[in-house]
PDB file of C-alpha atoms in Angstrom:
ATOM      1  CA  MET H 812      21.470  -1.349  34.327  1.00  0.00           C
ATOM      2  CA  ASN H 813      22.432  -1.078  30.668  1.00  0.00           C
ATOM      3  CA  GLY H 814      19.887  -2.118  28.059  1.00  0.00           C
ATOM      4  CA  ALA H 815      20.358  -4.724  25.376  1.00  0.00           C
ATOM      5  CA  THR H 816      22.537  -3.995  22.376  1.00  0.00           C
ATOM      6  CA  PHE H 817      22.068  -5.409  18.884  1.00  0.00           C
ATOM      7  CA  ASP H 818      24.811  -6.687  16.585  1.00  0.00           C
ATOM      8  CA  ARG H 819      24.369  -7.500  12.901  1.00  0.00           C
ATOM      9  CA  THR H 820      26.479  -9.917  10.905  1.00  0.00           C
ATOM     10  CA  GLU H 821      28.012  -9.040   7.576  1.00  0.00           C
ATOM     11  CA  THR H 822      25.848  -9.872   4.579  1.00  0.00           C
ATOM     12  CA  ARG H 823      26.412 -13.338   3.165  1.00  0.00           C
ATOM     13  CA  HIS H 824      25.451 -14.314  -0.379  1.00  0.00           C
ATOM     14  CA  SER H 825      23.996 -17.645  -1.376  1.00  0.00           C
ATOM     15  CA  ARG H 826      22.535 -19.359  -4.388  1.00  0.00           C
ATOM     16  CA  TRP H 827      18.931 -20.299  -3.773  1.00  0.00           C
ATOM     17  CA  ARG H 828      19.669 -24.007  -3.775  1.00  0.00           C
ATOM     18  CA  ASP H 829      22.333 -23.541  -1.093  1.00  0.00           C
ATOM     19  CA  LEU H 830      20.130 -21.686   1.381  1.00  0.00           C
ATOM     20  CA  PRO H 831      19.757 -24.556   3.916  1.00  0.00           C
ATOM     21  CA  GLU H 832      23.534 -24.856   4.309  1.00  0.00           C
ATOM     22  CA  GLN H 833      24.016 -21.091   4.339  1.00  0.00           C
ATOM     23  CA  LEU H 834      21.433 -20.636   7.109  1.00  0.00           C
ATOM     24  CA  ASP H 835      23.431 -23.085   9.218  1.00  0.00           C
ATOM     25  CA  ALA H 836      26.556 -21.101   8.373  1.00  0.00           C
ATOM     26  CA  LEU H 837      24.767 -17.941   9.516  1.00  0.00           C
ATOM     27  CA  TRP H 838      24.394 -19.518  12.968  1.00  0.00           C
ATOM     28  CA  ASP H 839      28.125 -20.292  12.948  1.00  0.00           C
ATOM     29  CA  ALA H 840      28.865 -16.681  12.005  1.00  0.00           C
ATOM     30  CA  CYS H 841      26.937 -15.476  15.058  1.00  0.00           C
ATOM     31  CA  MET H 842      28.968 -17.860  17.226  1.00  0.00           C
ATOM     32  CA  GLN H 843      32.254 -16.608  15.774  1.00  0.00           C
ATOM     33  CA  GLU H 844      31.339 -12.975  16.248  1.00  0.00           C
ATOM     34  CA  GLN H 845      30.681 -13.743  19.911  1.00  0.00           C
ATOM     35  CA  ARG H 846      34.116 -15.415  20.204  1.00  0.00           C
ATOM     36  CA  GLY H 847      32.630 -18.831  20.711  1.00  0.00           C
ATOM     37  CA  SER H 848      30.266 -17.943  23.575  1.00  0.00           C
ATOM     38  CA  ASP H 849      26.853 -19.559  23.568  1.00  0.00           C
ATOM     39  CA  VAL H 850      24.236 -18.067  21.279  1.00  0.00           C
ATOM     40  CA  ALA H 851      20.560 -19.071  21.510  1.00  0.00           C
ATOM     41  CA  ARG H 852      17.843 -18.697  18.909  1.00  0.00           C
ATOM     42  CA  ALA H 853      15.061 -16.569  20.361  1.00  0.00           C
ATOM     43  CA  LEU H 854      12.864 -16.604  17.258  1.00  0.00           C
ATOM     44  CA  THR H 855       9.104 -16.661  17.776  1.00  0.00           C
ATOM     45  CA  ALA H 856       7.714 -16.482  14.221  1.00  0.00           C
ATOM     46  CA  ASN H 857       8.303 -16.847  10.511  1.00  0.00           C
ATOM     47  CA  PHE H 858       7.688 -13.743   8.407  1.00  0.00           C
ATOM     48  CA  ILE H 859       7.332 -13.516   4.635  1.00  0.00           C
ATOM     49  CA  GLY H 860       7.146 -10.062   3.068  1.00  0.00           C
ATOM     50  CA  VAL H 861       6.677  -9.343  -0.616  1.00  0.00           C
ATOM     51  CA  ALA H 862       7.027  -5.927  -2.271  1.00  0.00           C
ATOM     52  CA  ARG H 863       8.403  -4.339  -5.400  1.00  0.00           C
ATOM     53  CA  ALA H 864      12.195  -4.027  -5.329  1.00  0.00           C
ATOM     54  CA  GLU H 865      11.982  -0.245  -5.391  1.00  0.00           C
ATOM     55  CA  HIS H 866      10.026  -0.415  -2.110  1.00  0.00           C
ATOM     56  CA  ALA H 867      12.544  -2.635  -0.323  1.00  0.00           C
ATOM     57  CA  GLU H 868      12.961  -0.055   2.445  1.00  0.00           C
ATOM     58  CA  ARG H 869       9.425  -0.738   3.585  1.00  0.00           C
ATOM     59  CA  LEU H 870      10.195  -4.371   4.323  1.00  0.00           C
ATOM     60  CA  LEU H 871      13.504  -3.480   5.950  1.00  0.00           C
ATOM     61  CA  ASP H 872      11.660  -1.092   8.269  1.00  0.00           C
ATOM     62  CA  VAL H 873       9.410  -3.993   9.229  1.00  0.00           C
ATOM     63  CA  THR H 874      12.271  -6.322  10.152  1.00  0.00           C
ATOM     64  CA  ALA H 875      13.910  -3.507  12.132  1.00  0.00           C
ATOM     65  CA  GLN H 876      10.770  -3.492  14.277  1.00  0.00           C
ATOM     66  CA  LEU H 877      10.398  -7.258  14.390  1.00  0.00           C
ATOM     67  CA  GLN H 878      13.857  -7.857  15.838  1.00  0.00           C
ATOM     68  CA  HIS H 879      12.756  -5.835  18.872  1.00  0.00           C
ATOM     69  CA  ARG H 880       9.130  -6.888  19.153  1.00  0.00           C
ATOM     70  CA  SER H 881       8.693 -10.289  17.508  1.00  0.00           C
ATOM     71  CA  PRO H 882      12.015 -12.056  16.752  1.00  0.00           C
ATOM     72  CA  CYS H 883      11.664 -14.033  13.543  1.00  0.00           C
ATOM     73  CA  ARG H 884      13.133 -15.677  10.495  1.00  0.00           C
ATOM     74  CA  ALA H 885      12.211 -13.209   7.772  1.00  0.00           C
ATOM     75  CA  PHE H 886      12.057 -13.877   4.038  1.00  0.00           C
ATOM     76  CA  LEU H 887      11.917 -10.632   2.065  1.00  0.00           C
ATOM     77  CA  LEU H 888      10.787 -11.184  -1.526  1.00  0.00           C
ATOM     78  CA  LEU H 889      11.562  -8.213  -3.767  1.00  0.00           C
ATOM     79  CA  LEU H 890       9.941  -8.311  -7.196  1.00  0.00           C
ATOM     80  CA  ASP H 891      12.132  -7.113 -10.051  1.00  0.00           C
ATOM     81  CA  ASP H 892      11.134  -8.215 -13.541  1.00  0.00           C
ATOM     82  CA  THR H 893      14.101  -6.587 -15.271  1.00  0.00           C
ATOM     83  CA  GLN H 894      16.372  -9.625 -14.952  1.00  0.00           C
ATOM     84  CA  PRO H 895      16.496 -13.125 -13.453  1.00  0.00           C
ATOM     85  CA  HIS H 896      17.982 -13.539  -9.983  1.00  0.00           C
ATOM     86  CA  THR H 897      19.222 -16.667  -8.255  1.00  0.00           C
ATOM     87  CA  MET H 898      21.198 -15.192  -5.362  1.00  0.00           C
ATOM     88  CA  ALA H 899      20.000 -14.415  -1.850  1.00  0.00           C
ATOM     89  CA  GLU H 900      21.394 -12.091   0.808  1.00  0.00           C
ATOM     90  CA  LEU H 901      21.538 -13.367   4.393  1.00  0.00           C
ATOM     91  CA  THR H 902      22.126 -11.485   7.625  1.00  0.00           C
ATOM     92  CA  ALA H 903      21.448 -12.160  11.296  1.00  0.00           C
ATOM     93  CA  THR H 904      20.986  -9.871  14.271  1.00  0.00           C
ATOM     94  CA  THR H 905      21.911 -10.902  17.799  1.00  0.00           C
ATOM     95  CA  ARG H 906      20.721  -9.258  20.980  1.00  0.00           C
ATOM     96  CA  ARG H 907      23.357  -8.926  23.681  1.00  0.00           C
ATOM     97  CA  HIS H 908      22.514  -8.338  27.333  1.00  0.00           C
ATOM     98  CA  GLY H 909      25.404  -8.993  29.677  1.00  0.00           C
ATOM     99  CA  PRO H 910      26.699 -12.506  28.976  1.00  0.00           C
ATOM    100  CA  LEU H 911      23.496 -13.530  27.165  1.00  0.00           C
ATOM    101  CA  ARG H 912      23.407 -13.687  23.350  1.00  0.00           C
ATOM    102  CA  ASP H 913      20.201 -14.363  21.407  1.00  0.00           C
ATOM    103  CA  ILE H 914      19.559 -14.436  17.676  1.00  0.00           C
ATOM    104  CA  VAL H 915      16.518 -12.203  17.176  1.00  0.00           C
ATOM    105  CA  LEU H 916      16.463 -11.911  13.399  1.00  0.00           C
ATOM    106  CA  GLU H 917      17.511 -14.133  10.512  1.00  0.00           C
ATOM    107  CA  GLN H 918      16.870 -12.169   7.344  1.00  0.00           C
ATOM    108  CA  ILE H 919      16.898 -13.699   3.869  1.00  0.00           C
ATOM    109  CA  VAL H 920      16.436 -11.288   0.965  1.00  0.00           C
ATOM    110  CA  LEU H 921      15.502 -12.755  -2.417  1.00  0.00           C
ATOM    111  CA  ARG H 922      15.105 -10.726  -5.589  1.00  0.00           C
ATOM    112  CA  LEU H 923      12.855 -12.442  -8.095  1.00  0.00           C
ATOM    113  CA  ARG H 924      10.659 -11.961 -11.104  1.00  0.00           C
ATOM    114  CA  THR H 925       6.892 -12.072 -10.686  1.00  0.00           C
ATOM    115  CA  GLU H 926       6.827 -15.384 -12.546  1.00  0.00           C
ATOM    116  CA  ASP H 927       9.169 -16.841  -9.903  1.00  0.00           C
ATOM    117  CA  LEU H 928       6.522 -16.497  -7.185  1.00  0.00           C
ATOM    118  CA  ALA H 929       5.249 -19.961  -8.130  1.00  0.00           C
ATOM    119  CA  ARG H 930       8.626 -21.404  -7.111  1.00  0.00           C
ATOM    120  CA  MET H 931       8.608 -19.902  -3.631  1.00  0.00           C
ATOM    121  CA  PRO H 932       6.576 -22.555  -1.749  1.00  0.00           C
ATOM    122  CA  GLY H 933       9.033 -25.273  -2.731  1.00  0.00           C
ATOM    123  CA  LEU H 934      11.980 -23.077  -1.807  1.00  0.00           C
ATOM    124  CA  LEU H 935      10.716 -21.534   1.429  1.00  0.00           C
ATOM    125  CA  ARG H 936       8.623 -24.253   3.052  1.00  0.00           C
ATOM    126  CA  PRO H 937      11.650 -26.374   4.088  1.00  0.00           C
ATOM    127  CA  LEU H 938      13.320 -23.228   5.467  1.00  0.00           C
ATOM    128  CA  THR H 939      10.500 -22.018   7.725  1.00  0.00           C
ATOM    129  CA  LEU H 940      10.895 -22.883  11.387  1.00  0.00           C
ATOM    130  CA  ASP H 941       8.555 -25.671  12.490  1.00  0.00           C
ATOM    131  CA  ASP H 942       6.002 -25.081  15.268  1.00  0.00           C
ATOM    132  CA  LEU H 943       6.194 -21.296  14.936  1.00  0.00           C
ATOM    133  CA  PRO H 944       3.385 -19.112  13.527  1.00  0.00           C
ATOM    134  CA  SER H 945       3.946 -17.777  10.014  1.00  0.00           C
ATOM    135  CA  HIS H 946       2.782 -14.374   8.757  1.00  0.00           C
ATOM    136  CA  LEU H 947       2.676 -12.974   5.219  1.00  0.00           C
ATOM    137  CA  LEU H 948       2.775  -9.280   4.329  1.00  0.00           C
ATOM    138  CA  TRP H 949       1.501  -8.641   0.787  1.00  0.00           C
ATOM    139  CA  ALA H 950       2.791  -5.069   0.279  1.00  0.00           C
ATOM    140  CA  LEU H 951       1.493  -4.891  -3.285  1.00  0.00           C
ATOM    141  CA  PRO H 952      -1.745  -3.998  -5.050  1.00  0.00           C
ATOM    142  CA  TRP H 953      -4.318  -6.769  -4.927  1.00  0.00           C
ATOM    143  CA  PRO H 954      -3.408  -9.054  -7.858  1.00  0.00           C
ATOM    144  CA  ALA H 955      -5.650  -9.524 -10.862  1.00  0.00           C
ATOM    145  CA  ASP H 956      -4.539 -13.163 -10.770  1.00  0.00           C
ATOM    146  CA  GLU H 957      -5.314 -14.064  -7.149  1.00  0.00           C
ATOM    147  CA  ARG H 958      -3.341 -17.292  -7.445  1.00  0.00           C
ATOM    148  CA  ARG H 959      -0.184 -15.210  -7.001  1.00  0.00           C
ATOM    149  CA  PHE H 960      -1.402 -14.172  -3.567  1.00  0.00           C
ATOM    150  CA  ASP H 961      -2.668 -17.656  -2.712  1.00  0.00           C
ATOM    151  CA  THR H 962       0.689 -19.187  -3.613  1.00  0.00           C
ATOM    152  CA  LEU H 963       2.365 -17.289  -0.782  1.00  0.00           C
ATOM    153  CA  ALA H 964      -0.623 -17.218   1.567  1.00  0.00           C
ATOM    154  CA  GLY H 965      -0.453 -21.005   1.607  1.00  0.00           C
ATOM    155  CA  LEU H 966       2.843 -20.700   3.481  1.00  0.00           C
ATOM    156  CA  ALA H 967       1.323 -18.723   6.366  1.00  0.00           C
ATOM    157  CA  GLU H 968      -1.542 -19.041   8.807  1.00  0.00           C
ATOM    158  CA  HIS H 969      -2.100 -15.284   8.694  1.00  0.00           C
ATOM    159  CA  ALA H 970      -1.822 -12.805   5.823  1.00  0.00           C
ATOM    160  CA  ILE H 971      -1.688  -9.004   5.972  1.00  0.00           C
ATOM    161  CA  VAL H 972      -2.594  -6.701   3.077  1.00  0.00           C
ATOM    162  CA  ASP H 973      -2.551  -2.922   2.717  1.00  0.00           C
ATOM    163  CA  SER H 974      -5.693  -1.770   0.947  1.00  0.00           C
ATOM    164  CA  GLN H 975      -4.137   1.690   0.636  1.00  0.00           C
ATOM    165  CA  LEU H 976      -2.224   0.134  -2.273  1.00  0.00           C
ATOM    166  CA  PHE H 977      -5.343  -1.284  -3.952  1.00  0.00           C
ATOM    167  CA  GLU H 978      -6.148   0.014  -7.427  1.00  0.00           C
ATOM    168  CA  ASP H 979      -9.924  -0.571  -7.143  1.00  0.00           C
ATOM    169  CA  PRO H 980     -10.583  -0.386  -3.371  1.00  0.00           C
ATOM    170  CA  ALA H 981     -14.371  -0.761  -3.539  1.00  0.00           C
ATOM    171  CA  GLN H 982     -14.174  -4.014  -5.493  1.00  0.00           C
ATOM    172  CA  GLU H 983     -11.042  -5.413  -3.870  1.00  0.00           C
ATOM    173  CA  LEU H 984     -12.173  -4.714  -0.299  1.00  0.00           C
ATOM    174  CA  ARG H 985     -15.242  -6.810  -1.067  1.00  0.00           C
ATOM    175  CA  ILE H 986     -12.958  -9.650  -2.169  1.00  0.00           C
ATOM    176  CA  VAL H 987     -10.948  -9.400   1.062  1.00  0.00           C
ATOM    177  CA  LYS H 988     -14.140  -9.365   3.146  1.00  0.00           C
ATOM    178  CA  GLU H 989     -15.481 -12.433   1.333  1.00  0.00           C
ATOM    179  CA  ARG H 990     -12.234 -14.247   2.082  1.00  0.00           C
ATOM    180  CA  ARG H 991     -12.467 -13.336   5.771  1.00  0.00           C
ATOM    181  CA  ASP H 992     -16.088 -14.478   5.836  1.00  0.00           C
ATOM    182  CA  ARG H 993     -14.868 -17.850   4.535  1.00  0.00           C
ATOM    183  CA  GLY H 994     -12.544 -18.088   7.535  1.00  0.00           C
ATOM    184  CA  GLU H 995      -9.249 -16.820   6.109  1.00  0.00           C
ATOM    185  CA  GLN H 996      -7.024 -15.074   8.662  1.00  0.00           C
ATOM    186  CA  LEU H 997      -6.571 -11.857   6.705  1.00  0.00           C
ATOM    187  CA  SER H 998      -5.721  -8.435   8.194  1.00  0.00           C
ATOM    188  CA  ASP H 999      -5.642  -5.002   6.569  1.00  0.00           C
ATOM    189  CA  LEU H1000      -3.264  -2.231   7.671  1.00  0.00           C
ATOM    190  CA  SER H1001      -5.831   0.366   6.603  1.00  0.00           C
ATOM    191  CA  TRP H1002      -8.227  -0.981   9.223  1.00  0.00           C
ATOM    192  CA  LEU H1003      -5.570  -0.454  11.899  1.00  0.00           C
ATOM    193  CA  ARG H1004      -4.879   3.062  10.600  1.00  0.00           C
ATOM    194  CA  ALA H1005      -8.578   3.805  11.110  1.00  0.00           C
ATOM    195  CA  ARG H1006      -8.433   3.065  14.862  1.00  0.00           C
ATOM    196  CA  PRO H1007      -8.035   6.727  15.958  1.00  0.00           C
ATOM    197  CA  TRP H1008     -11.101   7.674  13.883  1.00  0.00           C
ATOM    198  CA  ARG H1009     -13.149   4.841  15.358  1.00  0.00           C
ATOM    199  CA  ARG H1010     -12.009   5.830  18.845  1.00  0.00           C
ATOM    200  CA  ALA H1011     -12.919   9.484  18.294  1.00  0.00           C
ATOM    201  CA  LEU H1012     -16.359   8.599  16.945  1.00  0.00           C
ATOM    202  CA  ALA H1013     -17.030   6.144  19.778  1.00  0.00           C
ATOM    203  CA  GLU H1014     -16.094   8.795  22.364  1.00  0.00           C
ATOM    204  CA  ALA H1015     -18.390  11.306  20.669  1.00  0.00           C
ATOM    205  CA  PHE H1016     -21.350   8.993  21.304  1.00  0.00           C
ATOM    206  CA  GLU H1017     -20.596   9.101  25.030  1.00  0.00           C
ATOM    207  CA  ARG H1018     -21.638  12.780  24.996  1.00  0.00           C
ATOM    208  CA  PHE H1019     -25.309  12.166  24.255  1.00  0.00           C
ATOM    209  CA  GLU H1020     -28.007   9.555  24.641  1.00  0.00           C
ATOM    210  CA  TRP H1021     -28.267   7.161  21.720  1.00  0.00           C
ATOM    211  CA  LEU H1022     -31.814   6.601  20.485  1.00  0.00           C
ATOM    212  CA  PRO H1023     -32.421   3.205  18.853  1.00  0.00           C
ATOM    213  CA  ASN H1024     -33.462   3.385  15.226  1.00  0.00           C
ATOM    214  CA  ALA H1025     -32.233   6.964  14.937  1.00  0.00           C
ATOM    215  CA  ASP H1026     -31.667   8.161  11.394  1.00  0.00           C
ATOM    216  CA  VAL H1027     -27.914   8.520  10.798  1.00  0.00           C
ATOM    217  CA  GLN H1028     -26.469  10.367   7.836  1.00  0.00           C
ATOM    218  CA  CYS H1029     -22.708  10.537   7.285  1.00  0.00           C
ATOM    219  CA  ARG H1030     -20.359  12.430   4.993  1.00  0.00           C
ATOM    220  CA  ILE H1031     -16.672  11.479   4.720  1.00  0.00           C
ATOM    221  CA  CYS H1032     -14.272  13.828   2.921  1.00  0.00           C
ATOM    222  CA  HIS H1033     -10.941  12.179   2.190  1.00  0.00           C
ATOM    223  CA  GLY H1034      -7.671  12.595   0.330  1.00  0.00           C
ATOM    224  CA  ARG H1035      -7.415  11.109  -3.122  1.00  0.00           C
ATOM    225  CA  GLY H1036      -5.202   8.295  -1.827  1.00  0.00           C
ATOM    226  CA  ALA H1037      -7.371   7.416   1.167  1.00  0.00           C
ATOM    227  CA  SER H1038     -10.495   5.908  -0.350  1.00  0.00           C
ATOM    228  CA  ALA H1039      -9.843   2.426   1.085  1.00  0.00           C
ATOM    229  CA  MET H1040      -9.675   3.604   4.684  1.00  0.00           C
ATOM    230  CA  SER H1041     -12.735   5.810   4.166  1.00  0.00           C
ATOM    231  CA  LEU H1042     -14.677   2.886   2.715  1.00  0.00           C
ATOM    232  CA  LEU H1043     -13.749   0.784   5.740  1.00  0.00           C
ATOM    233  CA  LEU H1044     -14.995   3.526   8.064  1.00  0.00           C
ATOM    234  CA  ALA H1045     -18.220   3.806   6.079  1.00  0.00           C
ATOM    235  CA  ASP H1046     -18.809   0.040   6.355  1.00  0.00           C
ATOM    236  CA  TRP H1047     -18.108   0.161  10.096  1.00  0.00           C
ATOM    237  CA  LEU H1048     -20.590   3.008  10.592  1.00  0.00           C
ATOM    238  CA  HIS H1049     -23.194   1.155   8.553  1.00  0.00           C
ATOM    239  CA  GLU H1050     -22.763  -2.021  10.614  1.00  0.00           C
ATOM    240  CA  ARG H1051     -22.874  -0.167  13.937  1.00  0.00           C
ATOM    241  CA  LEU H1052     -25.431   2.570  13.227  1.00  0.00           C
ATOM    242  CA  ALA H1053     -27.047   1.708   9.883  1.00  0.00           C
ATOM    243  CA  ALA H1054     -25.509   4.973   8.710  1.00  0.00           C
ATOM    244  CA  VAL H1055     -26.028   6.103   5.129  1.00  0.00           C
ATOM    245  CA  THR H1056     -22.655   7.473   4.022  1.00  0.00           C
ATOM    246  CA  THR H1057     -21.554   9.750   1.199  1.00  0.00           C
ATOM    247  CA  LEU H1058     -17.848   9.760   0.287  1.00  0.00           C
ATOM    248  CA  GLU H1059     -16.172  12.779  -1.293  1.00  0.00           C
ATOM    249  CA  ALA H1060     -12.602  12.628  -2.649  1.00  0.00           C
ATOM    250  CA  GLY H1061     -10.423  15.661  -3.089  1.00  0.00           C
ATOM    251  CA  GLY H1062      -8.056  17.981  -1.297  1.00  0.00           C
ATOM    252  CA  ASP H1063      -4.654  16.870  -0.105  1.00  0.00           C
ATOM    253  CA  GLU H1064      -3.395  13.994  -2.258  1.00  0.00           C
ATOM    254  CA  GLU H1065      -0.814  13.092   0.395  1.00  0.00           C
ATOM    255  CA  LEU H1066      -3.410  12.608   3.118  1.00  0.00           C
ATOM    256  CA  THR H1067      -3.626   8.875   3.907  1.00  0.00           C
ATOM    257  CA  GLY H1068      -6.901   9.074   5.805  1.00  0.00           C
ATOM    258  CA  PRO H1069     -10.117  11.073   5.909  1.00  0.00           C
ATOM    259  CA  ALA H1070      -9.904  14.845   6.205  1.00  0.00           C
ATOM    260  CA  ARG H1071     -13.313  15.167   7.835  1.00  0.00           C
ATOM    261  CA  VAL H1072     -16.161  12.936   9.019  1.00  0.00           C
ATOM    262  CA  GLU H1073     -19.584  14.489   9.621  1.00  0.00           C
ATOM    263  CA  LEU H1074     -22.437  12.606  11.291  1.00  0.00           C
ATOM    264  CA  GLN H1075     -26.007  13.768  11.689  1.00  0.00           C
ATOM    265  CA  VAL H1076     -27.715  11.578  14.299  1.00  0.00           C
ATOM    266  CA  GLY H1077     -31.248  12.850  14.594  1.00  0.00           C
ATOM    267  CA  ASP H1078     -30.786  16.352  16.041  1.00  0.00           C
ATOM    268  CA  VAL H1079     -27.169  15.738  17.059  1.00  0.00           C
ATOM    269  CA  GLU H1080     -24.214  16.742  14.918  1.00  0.00           C
ATOM    270  CA  VAL H1081     -20.796  15.080  15.264  1.00  0.00           C
ATOM    271  CA  VAL H1082     -17.789  16.378  13.326  1.00  0.00           C
ATOM    272  CA  VAL H1083     -14.301  14.841  13.428  1.00  0.00           C
ATOM    273  CA  ALA H1084     -11.692  16.846  11.527  1.00  0.00           C
ATOM    274  CA  HIS H1085      -8.026  16.137  10.804  1.00  0.00           C
ATOM    275  CA  ALA H1086      -5.684  19.031  11.649  1.00  0.00           C
ATOM    276  CA  ASP H1087      -1.943  19.052  12.359  1.00  0.00           C
ATOM    277  CA  ASP H1088      -1.685  15.282  13.005  1.00  0.00           C
ATOM    278  CA  ALA H1089      -4.629  15.412  15.416  1.00  0.00           C
ATOM    279  CA  LEU H1090      -8.323  14.543  15.223  1.00  0.00           C
ATOM    280  CA  ILE H1091     -10.526  17.275  16.672  1.00  0.00           C
ATOM    281  CA  THR H1092     -14.057  16.180  17.544  1.00  0.00           C
ATOM    282  CA  HIS H1093     -17.041  18.513  17.999  1.00  0.00           C
ATOM    283  CA  VAL H1094     -20.418  17.354  19.333  1.00  0.00           C
ATOM    284  CA  THR H1095     -23.439  19.655  19.147  1.00  0.00           C
ATOM    285  CA  THR H1096     -26.940  18.893  20.398  1.00  0.00           C
ATOM    286  CA  GLN H1097     -30.041  21.082  20.365  1.00  0.00           C
ATOM    287  CA  SER H1098     -29.342  22.221  23.924  1.00  0.00           C
ATOM    288  CA  ARG H1099     -25.553  22.085  24.212  1.00  0.00           C
ATOM    289  CA  CYS H1100     -22.299  22.562  22.326  1.00  0.00           C
ATOM    290  CA  PHE H1101     -19.628  20.396  23.963  1.00  0.00           C
ATOM    291  CA  LEU H1102     -16.006  21.412  24.252  1.00  0.00           C
ATOM    292  CA  PRO H1103     -14.003  19.759  21.457  1.00  0.00           C
ATOM    293  CA  PHE H1104     -11.630  16.912  22.329  1.00  0.00           C
ATOM    294  CA  THR H1105      -8.616  15.571  20.457  1.00  0.00           C
ATOM    295  CA  HIS H1106      -6.926  12.286  19.574  1.00  0.00           C
ATOM    296  CA  ARG H1107      -3.699  11.609  17.754  1.00  0.00           C
ATOM    297  CA  ALA H1108      -4.419  11.075  14.074  1.00  0.00           C
ATOM    298  CA  LEU H1109      -1.884   8.275  13.676  1.00  0.00           C
ATOM    299  CA  ARG H1110      -0.722   5.705  16.199  1.00  0.00           C
ATOM    300  CA  GLY H1111       2.469   4.065  15.035  1.00  0.00           C
ATOM    301  CA  SER H1112       4.294   3.647  11.745  1.00  0.00           C
ATOM    302  CA  ASP H1113       3.252   1.081   9.154  1.00  0.00           C
ATOM    303  CA  ALA H1114       5.927  -1.247  10.550  1.00  0.00           C
ATOM    304  CA  GLU H1115       4.523  -0.868  14.066  1.00  0.00           C
ATOM    305  CA  LEU H1116       0.994  -1.487  12.805  1.00  0.00           C
ATOM    306  CA  LEU H1117       2.166  -4.666  11.101  1.00  0.00           C
ATOM    307  CA  VAL H1118       3.695  -5.925  14.346  1.00  0.00           C
ATOM    308  CA  LEU H1119       0.363  -5.159  16.046  1.00  0.00           C
ATOM    309  CA  ALA H1120      -1.474  -7.166  13.382  1.00  0.00           C
ATOM    310  CA  MET H1121       0.880 -10.090  14.003  1.00  0.00           C
ATOM    311  CA  ASP H1122       0.446  -9.847  17.776  1.00  0.00           C
ATOM    312  CA  LYS H1123      -3.337 -10.103  17.409  1.00  0.00           C
ATOM    313  CA  HIS H1124      -2.968 -13.471  15.663  1.00  0.00           C
TER     314      HIS H1124
END
C-alpha cells in the first residue's frame, strides 16, 4: 500500500486586513487543485512562532514537521525592523491518501517590526481556530520588556522558549521558573535537549546502591554556548541529590550541551562524557569498575523536540 503524499498550494499574498477572506480563498484553492473533490480540514492545533527574519528557516522546519505530526494553522511572525510590512504570505498543504484529501497545514507568514507585536492579538485572535489548543514558540532571546512575550503568550495556552538563545541564562532561567511556579504552561527546548544526559545519569545510579544523605559533588564542563542546558542539569541534580555543582565553560564553542559531567557520590565516581554524538558513561566504585555504556547525545532535531513539547500539553 502506498503511503500518503503531500501537495502544497502556490503562495498567495494578502494585506493583513484581508486575511479572513484570503484564508477562505486558500480552502477554495485546495478544492480546485483537487479538481473539485472533497477536501477536509484535519487541523488539530493553532501554532504561533516568532523569530528574527534571518532565522525564518527555523520556523519553516517546524511547520514541515507539524504537517506530519500535528496538523495546524500556523502563524509565522518574522521580525524585521528595517521597513514596515503589511503583506502576508499564505500557503496550504494537503495530505492525499487514495481518494482522501485532508488539509494538514495552513501557513500564514507575516513580516513585522518589533513594535508591531502589540498589534498581533487583534489581528490573530479572530483567525485562530476555535476549540483547538494553541501553542507559541518564542524563538528569540528572553525580552528585556517581558510585555512583548506576554502579548503573544496571551494568545496561547502553552508557550515554548529556547533558553539556548538567552543572553543571561542564570537570571532568565529563574524568571522562567518563577512563571512556571505561578502556573504558566511554559516549556523550554533546552530541558528536552538534556533528556539523554538525565537518562545516562539515572542509569548510572542503577549500578550501585544509593545511600541517603550521601555527599554529592558535581562538575559540569560545557561549551561556551551551552550554559543554559548545563544550569538546568545542575538544578535537576540539586533537586534530586542535593548535589553541589561547579560549572566550567570552555572548549568547543559549537557544542550545544555539556562536554562532560563528573559526579562524586561518596566513594563512587560517575563520569558522562560527550564523544562523537554519543554519551559514554563510566561508573567506578571502590570494589568495581563497570563496563561503560552509551546513549545517543541528541534525540531529534529542534523541530522534533518542539513537536514533543506540544504533544506533552
